[in-house]
Coordinates of C-alpha atoms in Angstrom, one line a residue:
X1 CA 115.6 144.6 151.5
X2 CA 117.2 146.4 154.3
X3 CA 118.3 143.8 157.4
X4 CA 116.6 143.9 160.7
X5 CA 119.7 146.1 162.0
X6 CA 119.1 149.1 159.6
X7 CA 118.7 152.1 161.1
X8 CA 115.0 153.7 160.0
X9 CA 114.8 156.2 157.5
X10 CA 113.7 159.6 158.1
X11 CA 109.9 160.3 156.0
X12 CA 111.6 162.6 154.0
X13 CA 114.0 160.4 153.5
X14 CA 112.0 157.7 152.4
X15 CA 109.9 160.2 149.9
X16 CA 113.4 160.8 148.4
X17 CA 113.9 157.4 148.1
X18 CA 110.3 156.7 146.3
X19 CA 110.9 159.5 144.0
X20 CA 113.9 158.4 143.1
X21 CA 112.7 154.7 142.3
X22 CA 109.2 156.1 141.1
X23 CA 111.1 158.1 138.3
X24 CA 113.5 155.2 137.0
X25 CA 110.8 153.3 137.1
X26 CA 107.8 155.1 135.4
X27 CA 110.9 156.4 132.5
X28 CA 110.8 152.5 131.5
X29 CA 107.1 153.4 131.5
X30 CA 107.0 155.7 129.2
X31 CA 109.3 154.6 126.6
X32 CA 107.3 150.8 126.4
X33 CA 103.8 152.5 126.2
X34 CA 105.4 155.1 123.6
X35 CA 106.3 152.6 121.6
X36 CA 103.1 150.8 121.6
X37 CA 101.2 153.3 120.4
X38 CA 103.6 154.6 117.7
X39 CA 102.2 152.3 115.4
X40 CA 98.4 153.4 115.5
X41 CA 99.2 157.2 115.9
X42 CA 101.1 156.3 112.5
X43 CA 99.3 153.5 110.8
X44 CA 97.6 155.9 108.4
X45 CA 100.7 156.4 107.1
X46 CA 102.4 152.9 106.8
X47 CA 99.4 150.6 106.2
X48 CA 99.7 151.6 102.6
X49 CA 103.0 149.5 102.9
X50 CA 102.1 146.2 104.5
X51 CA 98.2 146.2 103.4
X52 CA 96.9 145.7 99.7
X53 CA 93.9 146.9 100.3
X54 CA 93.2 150.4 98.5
X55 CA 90.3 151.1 100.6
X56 CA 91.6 153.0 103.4
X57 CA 88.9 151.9 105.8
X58 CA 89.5 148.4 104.7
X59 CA 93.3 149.0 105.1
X60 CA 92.4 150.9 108.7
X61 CA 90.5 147.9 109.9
X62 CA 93.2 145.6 108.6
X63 CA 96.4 147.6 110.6
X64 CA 94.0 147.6 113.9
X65 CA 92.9 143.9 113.9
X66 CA 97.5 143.2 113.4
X67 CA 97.7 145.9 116.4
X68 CA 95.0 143.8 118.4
X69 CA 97.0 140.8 117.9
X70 CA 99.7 142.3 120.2
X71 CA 96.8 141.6 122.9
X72 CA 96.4 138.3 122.5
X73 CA 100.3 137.4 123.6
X74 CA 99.7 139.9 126.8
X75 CA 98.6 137.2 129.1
X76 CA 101.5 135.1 127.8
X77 CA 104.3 138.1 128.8
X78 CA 102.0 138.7 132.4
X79 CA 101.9 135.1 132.9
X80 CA 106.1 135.2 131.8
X81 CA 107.0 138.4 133.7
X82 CA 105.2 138.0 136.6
X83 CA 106.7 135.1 137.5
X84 CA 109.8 136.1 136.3
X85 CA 109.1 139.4 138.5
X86 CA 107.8 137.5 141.9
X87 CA 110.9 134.7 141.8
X88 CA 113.5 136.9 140.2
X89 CA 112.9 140.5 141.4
X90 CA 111.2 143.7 139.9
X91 CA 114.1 145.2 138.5
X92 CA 115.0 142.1 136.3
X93 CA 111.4 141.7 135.1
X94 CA 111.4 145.7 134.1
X95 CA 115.0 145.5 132.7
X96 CA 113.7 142.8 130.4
X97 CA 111.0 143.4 129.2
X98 CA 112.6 147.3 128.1
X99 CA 114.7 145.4 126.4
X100 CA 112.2 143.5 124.3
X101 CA 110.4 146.6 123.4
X102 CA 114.0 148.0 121.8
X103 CA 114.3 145.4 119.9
X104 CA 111.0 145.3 118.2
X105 CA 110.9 149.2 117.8
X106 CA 114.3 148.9 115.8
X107 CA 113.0 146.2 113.8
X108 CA 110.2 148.0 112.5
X109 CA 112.5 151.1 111.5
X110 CA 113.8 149.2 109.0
X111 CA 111.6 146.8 108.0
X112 CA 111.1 146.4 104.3
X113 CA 107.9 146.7 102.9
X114 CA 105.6 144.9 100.4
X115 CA 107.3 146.2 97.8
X116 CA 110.5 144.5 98.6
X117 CA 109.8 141.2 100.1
X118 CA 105.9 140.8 99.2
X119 CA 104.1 139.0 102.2
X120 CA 106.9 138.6 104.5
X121 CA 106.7 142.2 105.1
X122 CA 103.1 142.1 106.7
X123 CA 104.4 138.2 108.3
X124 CA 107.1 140.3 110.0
X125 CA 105.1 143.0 111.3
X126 CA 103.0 140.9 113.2
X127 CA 105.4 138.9 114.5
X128 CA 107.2 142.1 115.8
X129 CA 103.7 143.6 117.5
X130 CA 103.2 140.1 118.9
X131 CA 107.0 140.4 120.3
X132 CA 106.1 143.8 121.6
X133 CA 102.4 142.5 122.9
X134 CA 104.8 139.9 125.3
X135 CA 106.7 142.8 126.0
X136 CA 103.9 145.4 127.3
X137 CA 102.2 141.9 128.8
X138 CA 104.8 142.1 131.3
X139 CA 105.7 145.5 132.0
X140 CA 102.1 146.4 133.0
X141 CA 102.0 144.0 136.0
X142 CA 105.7 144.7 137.0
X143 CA 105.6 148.0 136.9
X144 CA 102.7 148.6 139.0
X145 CA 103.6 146.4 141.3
X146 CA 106.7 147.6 141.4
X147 CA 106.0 151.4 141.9
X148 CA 103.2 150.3 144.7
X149 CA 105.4 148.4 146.7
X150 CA 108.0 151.8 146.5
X151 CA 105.7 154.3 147.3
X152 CA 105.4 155.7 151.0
X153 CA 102.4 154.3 152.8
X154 CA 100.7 157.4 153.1
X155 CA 100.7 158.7 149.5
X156 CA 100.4 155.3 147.5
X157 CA 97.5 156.6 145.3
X158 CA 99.8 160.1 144.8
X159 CA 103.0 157.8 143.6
X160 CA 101.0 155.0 141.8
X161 CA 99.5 157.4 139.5
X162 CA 102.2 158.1 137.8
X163 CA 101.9 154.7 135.9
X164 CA 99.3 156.0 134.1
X165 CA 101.0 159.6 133.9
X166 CA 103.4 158.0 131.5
X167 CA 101.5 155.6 130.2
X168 CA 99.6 158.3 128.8
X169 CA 102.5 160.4 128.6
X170 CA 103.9 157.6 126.1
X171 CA 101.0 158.4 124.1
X172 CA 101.2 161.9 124.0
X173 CA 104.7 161.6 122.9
X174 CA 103.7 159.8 119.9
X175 CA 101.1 162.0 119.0
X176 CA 103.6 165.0 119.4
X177 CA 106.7 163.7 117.4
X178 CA 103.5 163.1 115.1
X179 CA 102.4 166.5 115.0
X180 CA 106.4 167.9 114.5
X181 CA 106.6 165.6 111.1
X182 CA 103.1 166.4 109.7
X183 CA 104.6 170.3 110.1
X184 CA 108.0 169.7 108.6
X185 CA 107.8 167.0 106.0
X186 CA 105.6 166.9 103.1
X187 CA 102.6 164.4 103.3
X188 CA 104.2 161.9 100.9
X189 CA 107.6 161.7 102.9
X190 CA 105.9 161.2 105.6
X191 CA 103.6 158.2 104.1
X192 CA 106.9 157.3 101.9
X193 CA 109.5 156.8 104.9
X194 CA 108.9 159.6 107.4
X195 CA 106.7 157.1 109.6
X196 CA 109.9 155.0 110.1
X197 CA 111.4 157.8 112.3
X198 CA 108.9 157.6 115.5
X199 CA 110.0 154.4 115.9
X200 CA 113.8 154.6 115.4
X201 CA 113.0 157.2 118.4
X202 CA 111.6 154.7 120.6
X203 CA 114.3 152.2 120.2
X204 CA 116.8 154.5 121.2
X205 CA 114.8 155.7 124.2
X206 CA 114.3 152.4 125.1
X207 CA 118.2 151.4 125.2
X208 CA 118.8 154.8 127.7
X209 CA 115.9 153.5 129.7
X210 CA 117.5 150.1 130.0
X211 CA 120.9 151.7 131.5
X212 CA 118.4 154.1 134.1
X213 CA 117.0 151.1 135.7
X214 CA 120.3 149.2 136.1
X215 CA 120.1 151.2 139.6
X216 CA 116.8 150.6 140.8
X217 CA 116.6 149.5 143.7
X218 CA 114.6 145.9 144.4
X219 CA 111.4 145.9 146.7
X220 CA 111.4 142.1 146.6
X221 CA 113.1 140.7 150.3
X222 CA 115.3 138.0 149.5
X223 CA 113.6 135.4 151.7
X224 CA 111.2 135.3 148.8
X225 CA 113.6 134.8 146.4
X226 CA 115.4 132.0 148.1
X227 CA 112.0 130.4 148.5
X228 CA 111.4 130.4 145.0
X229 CA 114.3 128.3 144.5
X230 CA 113.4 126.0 147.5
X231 CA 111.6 122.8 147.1
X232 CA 108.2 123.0 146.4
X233 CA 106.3 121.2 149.5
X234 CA 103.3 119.3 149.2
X235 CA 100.5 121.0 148.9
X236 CA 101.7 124.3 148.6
X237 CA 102.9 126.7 145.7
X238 CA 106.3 128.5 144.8
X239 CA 106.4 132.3 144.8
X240 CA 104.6 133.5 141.2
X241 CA 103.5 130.0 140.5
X242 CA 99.9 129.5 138.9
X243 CA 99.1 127.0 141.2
X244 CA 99.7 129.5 144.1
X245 CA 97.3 131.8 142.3
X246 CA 94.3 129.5 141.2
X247 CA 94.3 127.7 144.5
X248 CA 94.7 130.3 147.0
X249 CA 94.1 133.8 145.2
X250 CA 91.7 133.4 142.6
X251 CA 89.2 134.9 144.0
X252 CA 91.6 138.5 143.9
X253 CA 92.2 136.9 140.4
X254 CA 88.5 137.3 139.2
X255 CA 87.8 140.6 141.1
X256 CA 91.1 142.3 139.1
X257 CA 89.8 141.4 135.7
X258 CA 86.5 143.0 136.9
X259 CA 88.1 145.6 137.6
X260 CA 90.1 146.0 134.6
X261 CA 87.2 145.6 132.1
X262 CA 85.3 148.6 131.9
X263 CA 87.9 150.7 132.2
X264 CA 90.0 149.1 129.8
X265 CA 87.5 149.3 127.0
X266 CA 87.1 153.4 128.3
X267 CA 90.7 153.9 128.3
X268 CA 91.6 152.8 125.0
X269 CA 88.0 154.4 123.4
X270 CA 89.0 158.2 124.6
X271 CA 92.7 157.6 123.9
X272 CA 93.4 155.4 121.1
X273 CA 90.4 154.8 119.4
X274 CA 89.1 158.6 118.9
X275 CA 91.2 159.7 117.1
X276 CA 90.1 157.5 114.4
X277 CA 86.4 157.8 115.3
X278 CA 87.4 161.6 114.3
X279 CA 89.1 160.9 111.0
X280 CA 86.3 158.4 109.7
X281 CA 83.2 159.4 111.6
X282 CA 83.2 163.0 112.7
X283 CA 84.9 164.3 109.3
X284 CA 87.4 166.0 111.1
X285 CA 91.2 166.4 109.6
X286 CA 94.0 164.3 110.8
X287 CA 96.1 167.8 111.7
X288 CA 93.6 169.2 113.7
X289 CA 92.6 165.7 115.6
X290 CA 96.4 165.0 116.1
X291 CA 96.4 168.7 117.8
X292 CA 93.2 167.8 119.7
X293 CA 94.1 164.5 121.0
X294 CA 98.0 165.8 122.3
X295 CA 96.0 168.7 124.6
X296 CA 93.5 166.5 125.8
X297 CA 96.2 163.6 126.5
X298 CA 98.2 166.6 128.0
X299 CA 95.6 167.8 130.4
X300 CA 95.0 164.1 131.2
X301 CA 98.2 163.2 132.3
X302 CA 98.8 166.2 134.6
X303 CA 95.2 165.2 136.3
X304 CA 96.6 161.9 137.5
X305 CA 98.3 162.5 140.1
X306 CA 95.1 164.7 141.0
X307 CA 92.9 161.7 141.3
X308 CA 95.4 160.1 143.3
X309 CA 95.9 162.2 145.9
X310 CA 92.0 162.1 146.2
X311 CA 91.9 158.6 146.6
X312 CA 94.8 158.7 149.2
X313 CA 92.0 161.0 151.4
X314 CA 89.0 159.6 150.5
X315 CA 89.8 155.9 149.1
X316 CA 90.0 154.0 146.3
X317 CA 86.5 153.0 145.8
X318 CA 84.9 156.6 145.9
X319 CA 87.0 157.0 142.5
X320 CA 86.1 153.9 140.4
X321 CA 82.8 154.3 141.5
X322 CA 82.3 157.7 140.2
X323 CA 84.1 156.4 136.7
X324 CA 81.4 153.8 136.6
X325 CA 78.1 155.9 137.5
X326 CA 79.4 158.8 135.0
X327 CA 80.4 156.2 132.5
X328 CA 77.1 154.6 132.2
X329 CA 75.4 157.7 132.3
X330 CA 77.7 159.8 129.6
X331 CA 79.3 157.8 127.4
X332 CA 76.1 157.9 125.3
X333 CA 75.9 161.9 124.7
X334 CA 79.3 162.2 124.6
X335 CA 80.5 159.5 121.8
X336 CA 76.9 160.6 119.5
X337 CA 77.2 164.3 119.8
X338 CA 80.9 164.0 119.0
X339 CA 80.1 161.3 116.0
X340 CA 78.0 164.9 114.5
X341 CA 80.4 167.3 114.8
X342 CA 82.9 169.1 112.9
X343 CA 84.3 172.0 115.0
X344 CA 87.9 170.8 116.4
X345 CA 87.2 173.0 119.6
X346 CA 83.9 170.7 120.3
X347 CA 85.8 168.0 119.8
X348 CA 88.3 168.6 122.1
X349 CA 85.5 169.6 124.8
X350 CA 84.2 166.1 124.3
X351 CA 87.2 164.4 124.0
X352 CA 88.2 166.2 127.4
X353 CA 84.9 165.1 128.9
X354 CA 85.3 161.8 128.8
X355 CA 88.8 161.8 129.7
X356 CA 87.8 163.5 132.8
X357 CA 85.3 160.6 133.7
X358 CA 87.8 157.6 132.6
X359 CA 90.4 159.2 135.1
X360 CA 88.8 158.0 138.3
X361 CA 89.5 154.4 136.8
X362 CA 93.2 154.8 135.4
X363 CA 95.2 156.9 138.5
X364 CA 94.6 154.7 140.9
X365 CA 93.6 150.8 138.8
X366 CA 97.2 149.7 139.3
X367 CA 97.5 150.2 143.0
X368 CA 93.8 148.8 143.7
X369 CA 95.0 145.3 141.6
X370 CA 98.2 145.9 143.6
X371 CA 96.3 146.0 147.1
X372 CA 94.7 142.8 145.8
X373 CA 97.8 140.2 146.3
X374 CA 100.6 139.5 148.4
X375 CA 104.3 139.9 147.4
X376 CA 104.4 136.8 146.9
X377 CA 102.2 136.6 144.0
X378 CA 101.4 140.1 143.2
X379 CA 103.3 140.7 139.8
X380 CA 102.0 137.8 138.0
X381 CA 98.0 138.1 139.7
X382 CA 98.0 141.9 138.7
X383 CA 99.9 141.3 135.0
X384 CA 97.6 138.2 134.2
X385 CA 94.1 140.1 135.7
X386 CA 94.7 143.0 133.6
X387 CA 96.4 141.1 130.5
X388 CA 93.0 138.8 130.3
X389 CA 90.8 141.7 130.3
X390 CA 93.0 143.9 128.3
X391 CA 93.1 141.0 125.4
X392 CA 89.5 140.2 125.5
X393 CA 88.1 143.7 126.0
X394 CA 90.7 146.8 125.7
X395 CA 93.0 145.4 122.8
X396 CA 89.8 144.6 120.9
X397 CA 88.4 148.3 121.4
X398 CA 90.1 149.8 117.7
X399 CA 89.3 146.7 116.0
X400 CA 85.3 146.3 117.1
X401 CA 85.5 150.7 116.3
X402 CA 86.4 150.2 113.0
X403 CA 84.4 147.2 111.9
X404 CA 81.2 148.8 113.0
X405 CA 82.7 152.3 111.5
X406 CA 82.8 150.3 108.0
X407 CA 78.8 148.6 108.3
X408 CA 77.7 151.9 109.5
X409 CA 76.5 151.2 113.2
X410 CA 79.2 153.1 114.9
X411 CA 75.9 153.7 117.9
X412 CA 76.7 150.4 118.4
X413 CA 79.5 151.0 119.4
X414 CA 78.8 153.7 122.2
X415 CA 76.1 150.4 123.9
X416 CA 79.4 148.4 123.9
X417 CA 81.6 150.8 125.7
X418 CA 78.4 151.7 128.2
X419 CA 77.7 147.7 128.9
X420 CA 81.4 146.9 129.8
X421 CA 81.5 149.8 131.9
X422 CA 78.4 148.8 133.8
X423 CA 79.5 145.9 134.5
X424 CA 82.8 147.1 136.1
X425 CA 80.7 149.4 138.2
X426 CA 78.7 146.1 139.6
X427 CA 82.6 144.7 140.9
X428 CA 83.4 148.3 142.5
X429 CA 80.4 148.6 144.2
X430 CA 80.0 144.4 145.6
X431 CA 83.1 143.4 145.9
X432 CA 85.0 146.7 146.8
X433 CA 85.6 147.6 150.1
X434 CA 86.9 151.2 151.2
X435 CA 89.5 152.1 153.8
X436 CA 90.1 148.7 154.8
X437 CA 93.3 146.9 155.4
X438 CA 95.6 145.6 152.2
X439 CA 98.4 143.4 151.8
X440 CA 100.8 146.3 151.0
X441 CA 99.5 148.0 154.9
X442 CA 100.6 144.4 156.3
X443 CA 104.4 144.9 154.8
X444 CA 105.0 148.3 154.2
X445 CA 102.5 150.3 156.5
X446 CA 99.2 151.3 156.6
X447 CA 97.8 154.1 154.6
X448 CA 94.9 154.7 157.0
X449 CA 94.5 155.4 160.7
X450 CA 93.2 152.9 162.4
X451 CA 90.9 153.8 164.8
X452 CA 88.7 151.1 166.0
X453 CA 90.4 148.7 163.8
X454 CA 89.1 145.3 164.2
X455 CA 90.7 142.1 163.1
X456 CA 88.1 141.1 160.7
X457 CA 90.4 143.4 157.7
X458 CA 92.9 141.0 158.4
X459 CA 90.7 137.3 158.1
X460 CA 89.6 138.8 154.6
X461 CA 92.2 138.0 151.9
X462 CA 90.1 137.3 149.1
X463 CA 88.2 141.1 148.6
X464 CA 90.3 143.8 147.6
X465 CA 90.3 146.3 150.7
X466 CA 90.5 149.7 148.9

């Protein structure tokens, strides 16, 4: 942090200086989420590998439930790198947990298969997607918090959105280098050892994204650091300590996995999911759904920023709010009529459709959990929110898919995803507020003018002032 004595920076030098951090930031971004989803953009071709089963629904529902174990260690790496993050600083959390997300990408280019070492190899998988689970765990929470607390006040929802830009991005990588090997190898290299390629990419990424954020700069002061290493006095909690969060944030706590729910289970339903539900449900081949899913992911990511500098006229809570009524009231016709169609271009207007709704929840999510805490506890109260709901709810989204997929009662399915977005829309609308003042106003300037500000914004530290 800069010392008392500093002379101001100009505002365009401090957009400069967000961009700058913004970019080295959201790169680490992009390579962890890339990674991640690597392995269900290509488990139709590997699970032949690691899964006896010669059913391939059978053997798609056993690759999803290993990738939903990679949820269950997320509030494990929040609860890790947020505290790591809020004691240590930003830039050692992110460094990290890149560095995690390497190693398990290079350890699945060469791992051996069944036919080599027999069970080990499906014992190894999961112990790498559980390694990469704690990995994404962390860099969720961090990085949000992180590219928050370095955005200029005025255009937090503008900068923030770029979280999701390449998270998504990360995605739609996947689904291109996909695209470039189903076009120039043949099917069976592809299933044989061309699936092992994706992720030697993402290792490599991973290990230039790990020398990029060497000069980030850190947006924790080092008064907080010094107090994490301080004495703990009685009565009162460390910097990203669990007991500072259950005794004097929980509230925040319960209102971010609120939050988190519904749009969770939307995000991963029109992203991930789908382009399975295509495959198995609609009929429609895996070329033209990998070609549907890049344009619609494309289009998606380039609306982010969009919604964001929306919600940095208009608020947050206009934004989630119109994700949740649309949600409820779509998700219905859109998931059915795409369920009974076979025409790629229908599919991609339906695909696009919901896309369209679930982007008032993921441009700005990360900066309304980040509004939600102080810097003292922010990294580990956003990572463990969004890690709780994200195990319990969005991890579980591909695995409840395909197990009602395989029993034939996909329509439930669509109540699922309409219920937990409901019940996100209840927290937007109750415990949201709009316009009011946040934690990141009190330390790095308000985003809103303040005319005929009272001092009641400041008394309330337990509702999220969005």
């Amino acid at each position: 942090m800069s010392s008392q004595h500093t002379k101001p920076l100009s505002e365009a030098a401090q957009t400069r200086k967000a961009v700058g951090n913004i970019l080295k930031g959201s790169a680490g971004n992009l390579v962890e989420w890339y990674d991640l989803y690597t392995y269900t953009v290509f488990a139709a071709y590997f699970q032949s590998h690691f899964f006896n089963s010669k059913d391939d629904l059978q053997a798609g529902l056993e690759a999803m439930a290993v990738f939903s174990t990679s949820f269950l260690m997320r509030p494990l790496g929040a609860w890790f790198f947020g505290r790591y993050a809020d004691r240590k600083g930003r830039k050692a959390a992110l460094t990290l947990s890149v560095t995690l997300m390497s190693a398990g990408s290079f350890a699945t280019a060469i791992l051996p298969t069944q036919e080599v070492i027999g069970i080990w190899a499906l014992i190894l998988l999961v112990a790498i997607r559980v390694l990469q689970g704690f990995s994404v765990g962390g860099e969720y929470g961090t990085s949000a918090t992180y590219m928050s607390e370095a955005a200029t006040s005025k255009r937090r929802g503008f900068f923030s959105s770029f979280q999701y830009v390449t998270l998504i991005g990360g995605q739609m990588l996947a689904l291109l280098v996909l695209v470039i090997l189903q076009n120039s190898l043949p099917k069976a290299d592809l299933t044989e050892w061309g699936w092992r390629i994706p992720f030697a990419i993402g290792g490599v990424a991973a290990l230039v994204v790990l020398w990029m954020r060497r000069s980030m700069e850190e947006t924790v002061s080092v008064e907080q650091v010094e107090a994490a290493k301080a004495p703990v006095v009685a009565g009162a909690g460390r910097p990203g300590s669990m007991k500072l969060l259950l005794t004097q944030h929980w509230r925040p706590l319960l209102i971010c996995i609120g939050v988190t729910l519904g749009g969770t289970v939307a995000f991963y339903t029109y992203t991930n999911f789908i382009l399975k539900f295509m495959n198995d449900t609609s009929g429609i081949a895996k070329t033209d759904t990998s070609v549907i899913n890049f344009w619609a992911l494309f289009i998606f990511m380039l609306l982010q920023p969009v919604y964001g500098m929306i919600s940095d006229k208009v608020g947050r809570k206009p934004l989630l709010v119109w994700f949740g009524i649309t949600g409820v009231l779509f998700t219905w016709p859109l998931l059915s009529t795409l369920a009974g169609t076979k025409d790629p271009f229908i599919a991609f207007l339906l695909m696009m459709g919901g896309l369209l709704i679930v982007g008032g929840y993921t441009s700005i999510n990360a900066l309304v959990k980040a509004e939600l805490f102080p810097a003292s506890i922010r990294a580990l109260g956003v990572g463990l929110g969004y890690a709780i709901a994200n195990s319990l709810f969005g991890g579980t989204v591909p695995l409840v898919g395909a197990a009602l997929q395989k029993v034939g009662h996909v329509d439930l399915f669509f109540t699922y995803v309409t219920v937990a977005i409901g019940l996100s829309l209840l927290v937007y609308i109750f415990a949201l507020r709009n316009k009011k003042v946040t934690h990141l106003d009190r330390e790095q300037g308000d985003a809103w003018s303040r005319e005929g500000k009272t001092d009641d914004g400041d008394k309330d530290e337990d509702l999220v002032n969005v």
